[in-house]
Amino acid sequence: MTEQKQHTNIYSALAAAQMEMEPARKTADNPHFKSKYADLSAVVDAVRPALNKHGIAFFHTALQSEFGHTMRTVLHHGESDTSIHCDVPLIIGRQDMPGYKSATTYAKRIGLESVTGVAPEDDDGNAAAESTRRAPADDRQMSWAETIIAELPETATEHDKADAITKAINAQWKRKKTAGELSNEWDRRAKLIANLRDRFPDMHASIVDGYENRMNDLTADVAAQ
């Protein structure tokens, strides 16, 4: 049995635990982007042994307030009966149980990373800053696309994922109110669109048609004014 250390409060207990935490390993595969990421299980594996060793339990609970749905991650130090927590908004893209499950899983991971201070194994301030300087647009669209894919069932195929992204991009076209906004949106999604062109030409054609139709509508509106 692991010996628990004595601490006066959650803060001293967490400080001791942080000294023993491992980085969250990027073991989960994202086949759509051929990359790896640290999923909730990896974050739990990184923090639970050190937290429990120092008498800290963690748990999550879904809450609702005037600001909407949130997922609260709590660290509680039993010996001192002190705790800290982190609330993460639940952004539910699809209004069904798989969509809710996806949102809660993301929120739990974000909350646990935030409240413990753990980070993925290759994340540090300099690397993150350099990555932002190199390709900030790629990072943003990667995160956007991963959020869409995460809402799909685990059985979703590559075609299903590409179809979901295609529909999301076409929905973005319809939201733009000016030709300039539409053109900027194309630039933001350019890498995703290029990937679809190479792998799913029919979906790429749908995106191009949607863009051109929306652009024609917007330019016609301007001409009519």
C-alpha positions as a printed Julia matrix, in Angstrom:
225×3 Matrix{Float64}:
   0.0    0.0     0.0
   1.28   3.46   -0.93
   2.14   5.56    2.12
   0.31   8.88    2.29
   2.24  11.98    3.31
   0.93  14.44    5.89
   0.15  17.98    4.71
  -1.62  20.92    6.3
  -3.81  21.79    3.32
  -4.57  21.04   -0.32
  -1.97  23.51   -1.54
   1.0   21.93    0.22
  -0.28  18.48   -0.72
  -0.62  19.46   -4.37
   2.82  21.07   -4.4
   4.33  17.82   -3.17
   2.32  15.78   -5.66
   3.36  17.98   -8.57
   7.01  17.19   -7.86
   6.24  13.53   -8.57
   3.83  13.8   -11.5
   4.82  12.47  -14.89
   3.99  14.38  -18.09
   0.79  13.28  -19.79
   1.85  10.88  -22.53
   0.54  11.38  -26.04
  -0.61   7.83  -26.61
  -3.99   8.34  -28.31
  -4.1    8.34  -32.11
  -5.92  10.86  -34.25
  -5.91   8.96  -37.56
  -7.53  11.81  -39.49
  -4.51  14.04  -38.87
  -1.93  11.26  -38.35
  -0.98  12.68  -34.96
  -1.02  11.71  -31.31
  -2.49  13.47  -28.29
  -2.86  12.97  -24.54
  -6.42  11.79  -23.9
  -8.25  11.8   -20.56
  -6.9    8.37  -19.64
  -3.31   9.56  -20.19
  -3.86  12.63  -18.01
  -5.37  10.48  -15.24
  -2.41   8.09  -15.43
  -0.04  11.05  -15.15
  -1.57  12.6   -12.03
  -3.47   9.98  -10.02
  -0.54   8.12   -8.39
   1.05  11.31   -7.06
  -2.27  12.83   -5.99
  -3.4    9.73   -4.13
   0.01   9.29   -2.52
  -0.37  12.71   -0.92
  -3.94  12.17    0.2
  -5.67  14.01   -2.66
  -8.78  12.61   -4.33
 -10.14  14.03   -7.56
 -13.58  13.85   -9.1
 -15.77  15.57  -11.68
 -19.35  16.75  -11.47
 -21.6   18.36  -14.06
 -23.22  21.64  -13.02
 -25.68  24.09  -14.48
 -25.84  27.8   -13.69
 -27.06  31.02  -15.25
 -23.96  30.86  -17.46
 -24.8   27.41  -18.87
 -23.52  23.86  -18.4
 -20.08  23.32  -16.87
 -17.93  20.41  -15.74
 -16.28  20.95  -12.35
 -13.03  19.13  -11.53
 -12.33  18.99   -7.79
  -9.15  18.13   -5.89
  -9.92  17.34   -2.25
  -7.35  16.78    0.49
  -9.02  14.48    2.99
  -6.76  15.03    5.98
  -7.19  18.82    6.03
 -10.67  18.81    4.46
  -9.58  21.49    1.98
 -10.16  21.53   -1.76
  -9.73  23.46   -4.98
 -11.69  23.2    -8.2
 -11.78  24.25  -11.84
 -14.94  24.83  -13.9
 -14.83  24.23  -17.65
 -17.74  25.2   -19.94
 -19.48  22.31  -21.66
 -19.64  23.19  -25.35
 -22.04  20.61  -26.75
 -22.02  20.68  -30.53
 -24.5   17.86  -31.08
 -27.6   17.62  -28.88
 -27.57  13.9   -28.11
 -25.84  11.63  -25.61
 -22.72  10.94  -27.75
 -22.3   14.7   -28.21
 -22.74  15.26  -24.47
 -20.29  12.46  -23.67
 -17.69  13.96  -25.98
 -18.08  17.4   -24.4
 -17.8   16.04  -20.85
 -14.71  14.01  -21.72
 -12.97  17.05  -23.18
 -13.98  19.17  -20.19
 -12.73  16.59  -17.69
  -9.37  16.43  -19.41
  -9.03  20.21  -19.6
 -10.13  20.6   -15.98
  -7.74  17.96  -14.66
  -4.83  19.42  -16.63
  -5.67  22.9   -15.38
  -6.17  22.15  -11.71
  -3.11  19.9   -11.38
  -0.79  21.86  -13.67
   0.19  18.77  -15.66
   1.03  19.17  -19.36
   1.52  16.85  -22.35
   5.02  15.39  -22.51
   6.46  17.77  -25.14
   4.64  20.97  -24.13
   6.62  23.9   -22.71
   6.39  27.64  -23.04
   9.16  28.01  -25.62
   7.9   25.17  -27.8
   4.35  26.49  -27.7
   5.47  30.0   -28.57
   7.61  28.76  -31.45
   4.75  26.64  -32.74
   2.44  29.66  -32.67
   4.97  31.72  -34.63
   5.4   28.97  -37.22
   1.82  28.0   -37.96
  -0.88  29.55  -35.76
  -3.59  29.02  -38.38
  -2.79  25.31  -38.65
  -3.0   24.94  -34.86
  -6.39  26.65  -34.73
  -7.94  24.63  -37.52
  -6.49  21.41  -36.09
  -8.23  22.13  -32.78
 -11.46  23.08  -34.58
 -11.48  19.89  -36.64
 -10.6   17.68  -33.68
 -13.55  19.09  -31.77
 -15.87  18.13  -34.62
 -14.4   14.64  -34.9
 -14.62  14.1   -31.14
 -18.39  14.41  -31.32
 -18.65  11.4   -33.62
 -19.15   7.84  -32.36
 -16.02   5.76  -31.78
 -17.06   3.6   -34.75
 -16.9    6.56  -37.16
 -14.93   5.84  -40.32
 -12.51   8.19  -42.07
 -15.29   8.95  -44.53
 -17.65   9.83  -41.66
 -15.07  12.2   -40.18
 -14.38  13.87  -43.5
 -18.12  14.24  -44.1
 -18.59  15.91  -40.68
 -15.8   18.38  -41.43
 -17.23  19.07  -44.88
 -20.64  19.87  -43.41
 -19.07  22.1   -40.76
 -17.08  24.05  -43.35
 -20.15  24.5   -45.56
 -22.05  25.73  -42.51
 -19.3   28.3   -41.96
 -19.79  29.63  -45.49
 -23.47  30.3   -44.8
 -22.7   32.26  -41.62
 -20.51  34.84  -43.34
 -22.15  38.2   -44.01
 -19.65  39.78  -46.4
 -17.37  38.64  -49.22
 -14.35  39.65  -47.16
 -15.43  37.5   -44.2
 -16.05  34.59  -46.54
 -12.63  34.94  -48.18
 -10.94  35.08  -44.78
 -12.79  31.94  -43.71
 -11.48  30.12  -46.78
  -7.94  31.11  -45.82
  -8.47  29.79  -42.28
  -9.73  26.42  -43.57
  -7.29  26.14  -46.49
  -5.24  23.26  -45.05
  -8.33  21.21  -44.21
  -9.79  21.86  -47.64
  -6.54  20.77  -49.3
  -6.55  17.53  -47.29
 -10.1   16.81  -48.41
  -9.2   17.53  -52.03
  -6.52  14.84  -51.98
  -8.52  12.19  -50.12
 -12.2   12.9   -50.8
 -12.59  14.81  -54.09
 -16.4   14.71  -53.95
 -16.45  16.43  -50.57
 -13.89  18.95  -51.76
 -16.14  19.74  -54.72
 -19.06  20.27  -52.31
 -17.01  22.77  -50.31
 -15.93  24.65  -53.43
 -19.51  24.78  -54.73
 -20.77  25.99  -51.36
 -18.12  28.7   -51.25
 -18.78  29.9   -54.78
 -22.56  29.93  -54.29
 -22.25  31.93  -51.09
 -19.8   34.34  -52.7
 -22.2   34.87  -55.61
 -25.04  35.58  -53.18
 -22.99  38.09  -51.21
 -21.67  39.93  -54.26
 -25.18  40.03  -55.75
 -26.5   41.59  -52.54
 -23.83  44.29  -52.71
 -24.59  45.0   -56.38
 -28.29  45.37  -55.6
 -27.72  47.99  -52.94
